[in-house]
Amino acid sequence: MPTPLLTASVTVWCAAPGAAGVRASAWLSPDEARRATAFRRAEDRERFVTGRALIRAALGERLGVSPTEVAIRVGPRDAASPGRPFVEGAPSFSIAHAGRWVLVAVVGAVTCSPGLEADATDDGELDLAAGVDVGVDVESTAPARDHLTDLLDAVPPGERPAGGWDAESFTRSWARREAVLKAVGTGLLAPRDDLLLAPADSIAAVVHSRGAVPAPDRLALRDLELPSEPSGARPSPSAGETHLAAVALCSPGAPVAFSTVELADGPTLLSRHGLGNP
């Protein structure tokens, strides 16, 4: 008998820092506003605000409410580990940013094989609180290009590509690792050797896991093929810098796989809600 399987679609909204424009600050909670003003660099503040604006716009549309009514919380809930941001009654999401990229991943439709029909609604879709969590990460190759030797201890030797490490292969392995651990909810608190991924020059996959990291069949992993620049990006000294990204799913209760992964234009989403730069 086939093993019961959950399949989930994921949308990854992509934008440049500052894509939400100055009006996005009005969408922040008081705590988020304090965090935003604490950033010393304007670029870091723009990344933070843009990520929060994207997730509020995306989840507002999913829930049928105004983005300003989307309350982002941090803490435990059903299917959420302590410390994971969540929105009550909404699907799992994950935010990542680096350089000229801000990414927001949101779980879409979740379907199941016949062995899990008891947990599904009449149309085959699972409740949004079904326990399928997403993690996304994006990384610049610049740190590995400048400090590769110092960084190699951060990943297991088993992830080494056949031709040896270089800046791109290390960054790809690291982005995959962060995406998985964000989906799991531990972040980088998980010991390095509790998670082994396929070699960096192979198709993204989880090979081995232990400890707080669920079994490999409870995890799904894909690389994201980003365009060279996010749409609407302003001229910047970092233009042309290479970034690599990955997205992962975690479902501790059942094996999980991707159905589809869609890259979507963040500025288009924001413009529907009156945000963005003229």
Short mmCIF file of C-alpha atoms in Angstrom, two decimals:
data_model
loop_
_atom_site.label_atom_id
_atom_site.label_comp_id
_atom_site.label_asym_id
_atom_site.label_seq_id
_atom_site.Cartn_x
_atom_site.Cartn_y
_atom_site.Cartn_z
CA MET A 1 0.00 0.00 0.00
CA PRO A 2 1.42 3.44 -0.91
CA THR A 3 2.61 5.60 1.97
CA PRO A 4 0.15 8.44 2.71
CA LEU A 5 1.60 11.69 1.41
CA LEU A 6 0.87 15.40 1.81
CA THR A 7 1.62 17.65 -1.17
CA ALA A 8 1.75 21.41 -0.82
CA SER A 9 2.04 24.31 -3.20
CA VAL A 10 4.19 27.29 -2.22
CA THR A 11 4.23 30.85 -3.52
CA VAL A 12 7.44 32.84 -3.03
CA TRP A 13 6.90 36.58 -3.34
CA CYS A 14 10.06 38.40 -4.45
CA ALA A 15 10.90 42.09 -4.06
CA ALA A 16 13.77 44.48 -3.61
CA PRO A 17 14.34 46.29 -0.29
CA GLY A 18 12.28 49.45 -0.25
CA ALA A 19 9.75 48.09 -2.76
CA ALA A 20 6.93 48.77 -0.31
CA GLY A 21 7.70 52.51 -0.15
CA VAL A 22 7.47 54.84 2.82
CA ARG A 23 3.75 54.21 3.44
CA ALA A 24 4.49 50.63 4.49
CA SER A 25 5.65 51.82 7.91
CA ALA A 26 2.01 52.49 8.79
CA TRP A 27 1.34 48.73 8.53
CA LEU A 28 3.83 47.84 11.28
CA SER A 29 2.81 46.89 14.80
CA PRO A 30 4.25 49.05 17.60
CA ASP A 31 6.87 46.39 18.35
CA GLU A 32 7.81 46.10 14.67
CA ALA A 33 8.05 49.89 14.40
CA ARG A 34 10.51 49.89 17.30
CA ARG A 35 12.55 47.15 15.64
CA ALA A 36 12.57 49.05 12.36
CA THR A 37 13.85 52.27 13.92
CA ALA A 38 16.59 50.32 15.73
CA PHE A 39 18.31 49.39 12.46
CA ARG A 40 21.27 51.68 11.89
CA ARG A 41 21.49 51.05 8.15
CA ALA A 42 18.67 52.18 5.90
CA GLU A 43 19.03 49.03 3.75
CA ASP A 44 18.42 46.76 6.74
CA ARG A 45 15.38 48.77 7.78
CA GLU A 46 13.98 48.60 4.23
CA ARG A 47 14.45 44.82 4.08
CA PHE A 48 12.61 44.36 7.37
CA VAL A 49 9.70 46.66 6.47
CA THR A 50 9.34 45.20 2.97
CA GLY A 51 9.20 41.65 4.34
CA ARG A 52 6.48 42.56 6.82
CA ALA A 53 4.50 44.41 4.14
CA LEU A 54 4.69 41.45 1.75
CA ILE A 55 3.49 38.94 4.30
CA ARG A 56 0.61 41.17 5.43
CA ALA A 57 -0.49 41.75 1.83
CA ALA A 58 -0.24 38.04 0.92
CA LEU A 59 -2.03 36.76 4.01
CA GLY A 60 -4.59 39.55 3.95
CA GLU A 61 -5.65 38.36 0.50
CA ARG A 62 -5.75 34.74 1.68
CA LEU A 63 -7.85 35.57 4.74
CA GLY A 64 -10.05 38.17 3.06
CA VAL A 65 -9.05 40.97 5.43
CA SER A 66 -7.15 44.23 5.19
CA PRO A 67 -3.36 43.81 5.45
CA THR A 68 -3.41 46.08 8.49
CA GLU A 69 -5.59 43.50 10.27
CA VAL A 70 -2.98 40.75 9.85
CA ALA A 71 -1.41 40.27 13.30
CA ILE A 72 2.01 38.62 13.12
CA ARG A 73 2.83 36.84 16.37
CA VAL A 74 5.84 34.95 17.68
CA GLY A 75 5.49 31.93 19.93
CA PRO A 76 3.95 28.46 20.19
CA ARG A 77 0.76 27.44 18.42
CA ASP A 78 -0.53 24.26 16.78
CA ALA A 79 2.15 23.13 14.31
CA ALA A 80 4.43 26.05 15.19
CA SER A 81 7.60 25.78 17.25
CA PRO A 82 8.39 28.39 19.91
CA GLY A 83 9.81 31.45 18.23
CA ARG A 84 8.30 30.84 14.79
CA PRO A 85 6.34 33.85 13.47
CA PHE A 86 2.74 32.97 12.66
CA VAL A 87 -0.66 34.48 11.96
CA GLU A 88 -3.65 32.89 13.67
CA GLY A 89 -5.78 30.92 11.20
CA ALA A 90 -3.36 31.48 8.31
CA PRO A 91 -0.99 29.14 6.48
CA SER A 92 2.66 28.90 7.40
CA PHE A 93 5.01 31.53 6.00
CA SER A 94 8.70 32.37 6.05
CA ILE A 95 10.65 35.56 5.37
CA ALA A 96 14.23 35.86 4.12
CA HIS A 97 16.34 38.72 2.87
CA ALA A 98 19.89 39.30 1.71
CA GLY A 99 21.43 42.04 -0.41
CA ARG A 100 18.93 43.13 -3.05
CA TRP A 101 16.40 40.39 -2.31
CA VAL A 102 13.43 40.06 0.02
CA LEU A 103 11.57 36.74 -0.20
CA VAL A 104 8.32 35.72 1.48
CA ALA A 105 7.18 32.09 1.10
CA VAL A 106 3.57 31.12 1.85
CA VAL A 107 2.06 27.63 1.89
CA GLY A 108 -0.84 27.32 -0.55
CA ALA A 109 -3.14 24.38 -1.24
CA VAL A 110 -2.34 21.21 0.71
CA THR A 111 -3.70 17.93 -0.63
CA CYS A 112 -3.36 14.36 0.52
CA SER A 113 -3.23 10.84 -0.78
CA PRO A 114 -6.16 8.51 0.05
CA GLY A 115 -4.50 7.25 3.21
CA LEU A 116 -4.96 10.65 4.82
CA GLU A 117 -8.51 11.40 3.69
CA ALA A 118 -9.79 11.33 7.24
CA ASP A 119 -7.81 14.49 7.92
CA ALA A 120 -9.02 16.29 4.83
CA THR A 121 -12.04 18.36 3.90
CA ASP A 122 -14.56 17.11 1.35
CA ASP A 123 -12.67 18.69 -1.57
CA GLY A 124 -9.39 17.02 -0.58
CA GLU A 125 -7.74 20.13 0.87
CA LEU A 126 -6.38 20.04 4.38
CA ASP A 127 -7.13 22.63 7.02
CA LEU A 128 -4.56 25.45 7.00
CA ALA A 129 -3.45 24.32 10.47
CA ALA A 130 -2.59 20.84 9.17
CA GLY A 131 1.01 21.16 10.27
CA VAL A 132 2.79 21.86 6.96
CA ASP A 133 5.39 24.55 7.61
CA VAL A 134 7.61 26.37 5.13
CA GLY A 135 11.10 27.85 5.31
CA VAL A 136 12.85 30.01 2.74
CA ASP A 137 16.37 31.40 2.62
CA VAL A 138 18.42 33.57 0.29
CA GLU A 139 22.16 34.15 0.56
CA SER A 140 24.82 36.18 -1.22
CA THR A 141 27.92 34.36 -2.44
CA ALA A 142 30.09 37.27 -1.26
CA PRO A 143 30.85 35.96 2.28
CA ALA A 144 31.92 32.56 0.93
CA ARG A 145 33.94 34.21 -1.82
CA ASP A 146 35.89 36.21 0.77
CA HIS A 147 36.06 33.73 3.68
CA LEU A 148 35.44 30.25 2.27
CA THR A 149 38.05 28.41 4.35
CA ASP A 150 36.72 29.88 7.59
CA LEU A 151 33.14 28.80 6.80
CA LEU A 152 33.58 25.17 5.78
CA ASP A 153 33.19 23.76 9.30
CA ALA A 154 29.59 25.03 9.30
CA VAL A 155 28.40 22.25 6.96
CA PRO A 156 28.94 18.46 7.19
CA PRO A 157 31.73 17.02 5.02
CA GLY A 158 29.14 14.79 3.32
CA GLU A 159 27.70 17.82 1.52
CA ARG A 160 31.00 18.49 -0.25
CA PRO A 161 30.56 18.53 -4.06
CA ALA A 162 32.62 16.21 -6.24
CA GLY A 163 34.80 19.04 -7.50
CA GLY A 164 35.43 20.53 -4.07
CA TRP A 165 34.01 23.61 -2.43
CA ASP A 166 33.83 27.03 -4.00
CA ALA A 167 31.81 30.14 -3.11
CA GLU A 168 28.75 29.10 -5.11
CA SER A 169 28.55 25.50 -3.91
CA PHE A 170 29.01 26.49 -0.25
CA THR A 171 26.37 29.22 -0.52
CA ARG A 172 23.93 26.79 -2.15
CA SER A 173 24.47 24.24 0.62
CA TRP A 174 24.05 26.91 3.29
CA ALA A 175 20.84 28.35 1.78
CA ARG A 176 19.37 24.83 1.61
CA ARG A 177 20.31 24.16 5.25
CA GLU A 178 18.78 27.40 6.53
CA ALA A 179 15.57 26.82 4.55
CA VAL A 180 15.12 23.35 6.11
CA LEU A 181 15.87 24.49 9.65
CA LYS A 182 13.52 27.46 9.32
CA ALA A 183 10.78 25.08 8.18
CA VAL A 184 11.52 22.79 11.15
CA GLY A 185 11.43 25.77 13.49
CA THR A 186 14.79 25.27 15.22
CA GLY A 187 16.78 27.65 13.04
CA LEU A 188 20.52 27.32 13.44
CA LEU A 189 20.15 26.13 17.04
CA ALA A 190 20.08 22.58 15.67
CA PRO A 191 23.51 20.91 15.84
CA ARG A 192 25.26 20.79 12.49
CA ASP A 193 25.33 17.02 12.21
CA ASP A 194 21.62 16.59 12.99
CA LEU A 195 20.97 17.42 9.34
CA LEU A 196 22.77 16.05 6.29
CA LEU A 197 21.79 17.26 2.83
CA ALA A 198 22.70 15.91 -0.57
CA PRO A 199 26.04 17.17 -1.92
CA ALA A 200 25.87 20.78 -3.08
CA ASP A 201 26.28 19.79 -6.75
CA SER A 202 23.33 17.33 -6.56
CA ILE A 203 19.58 17.86 -6.65
CA ALA A 204 18.44 19.34 -3.35
CA ALA A 205 17.38 16.63 -0.87
CA VAL A 206 17.55 15.69 2.80
CA VAL A 207 19.71 12.58 3.25
CA HIS A 208 19.79 12.09 7.03
CA SER A 209 18.35 13.76 10.13
CA ARG A 210 18.17 13.19 13.85
CA GLY A 211 17.45 14.97 17.12
CA ALA A 212 14.84 17.72 16.78
CA VAL A 213 14.94 17.49 12.97
CA PRO A 214 12.15 15.23 11.62
CA ALA A 215 12.85 12.23 9.39
CA PRO A 216 13.89 12.97 5.79
CA ASP A 217 10.52 11.94 4.35
CA ARG A 218 8.89 14.58 6.58
CA LEU A 219 10.98 17.23 4.83
CA ALA A 220 11.01 18.48 1.24
CA LEU A 221 13.61 20.78 -0.29
CA ARG A 222 14.02 22.69 -3.56
CA ASP A 223 16.43 25.23 -4.97
CA LEU A 224 14.92 28.48 -6.22
CA GLU A 225 16.09 29.89 -9.53
CA LEU A 226 16.09 33.64 -8.97
CA PRO A 227 16.41 36.11 -11.84
CA SER A 228 19.52 38.27 -11.86
CA GLU A 229 17.70 41.17 -10.16
CA PRO A 230 14.32 41.65 -8.45
CA SER A 231 11.88 43.75 -10.44
CA GLY A 232 12.02 47.47 -9.72
CA ALA A 233 15.36 47.30 -7.93
CA ARG A 234 17.09 50.65 -7.58
CA PRO A 235 20.68 51.08 -8.83
CA SER A 236 23.04 49.85 -6.14
CA PRO A 237 26.75 49.02 -5.65
CA SER A 238 25.67 45.40 -5.03
CA ALA A 239 23.93 45.11 -8.41
CA GLY A 240 25.04 41.97 -10.20
CA GLU A 241 26.02 40.20 -6.97
CA THR A 242 25.06 36.52 -7.10
CA HIS A 243 22.35 35.29 -4.72
CA LEU A 244 21.16 31.70 -4.22
CA ALA A 245 17.93 30.63 -2.57
CA ALA A 246 16.07 27.52 -1.42
CA VAL A 247 12.66 26.64 -0.01
CA ALA A 248 11.70 23.74 2.27
CA LEU A 249 8.61 22.09 3.76
CA CYS A 250 8.25 20.30 7.08
CA SER A 251 5.35 18.07 8.14
CA PRO A 252 6.24 16.01 11.23
CA GLY A 253 2.95 14.10 11.07
CA ALA A 254 3.23 12.66 7.55
CA PRO A 255 5.55 12.46 4.52
CA VAL A 256 5.47 15.67 2.52
CA ALA A 257 6.38 16.84 -0.99
CA PHE A 258 6.02 19.94 -3.13
CA SER A 259 3.27 20.06 -5.72
CA THR A 260 4.32 23.42 -7.19
CA VAL A 261 6.64 26.29 -6.30
CA GLU A 262 5.83 29.64 -7.89
CA LEU A 263 7.99 32.76 -7.89
CA ALA A 264 5.67 35.79 -7.81
CA ASP A 265 6.30 39.52 -8.25
CA GLY A 266 6.20 41.28 -4.88
CA PRO A 267 5.78 44.84 -6.21
CA THR A 268 2.64 43.75 -8.07
CA LEU A 269 1.19 42.36 -4.84
CA LEU A 270 2.06 45.53 -2.93
CA SER A 271 0.62 47.81 -5.60
CA ARG A 272 -2.75 46.11 -5.22
CA HIS A 273 -2.82 47.49 -1.69
CA GLY A 274 -1.59 50.99 -2.42
CA LEU A 275 2.07 50.44 -1.55
CA GLY A 276 5.16 50.89 -3.66
CA ASN A 277 7.27 53.59 -5.20
CA PRO A 278 5.93 55.84 -7.98
#
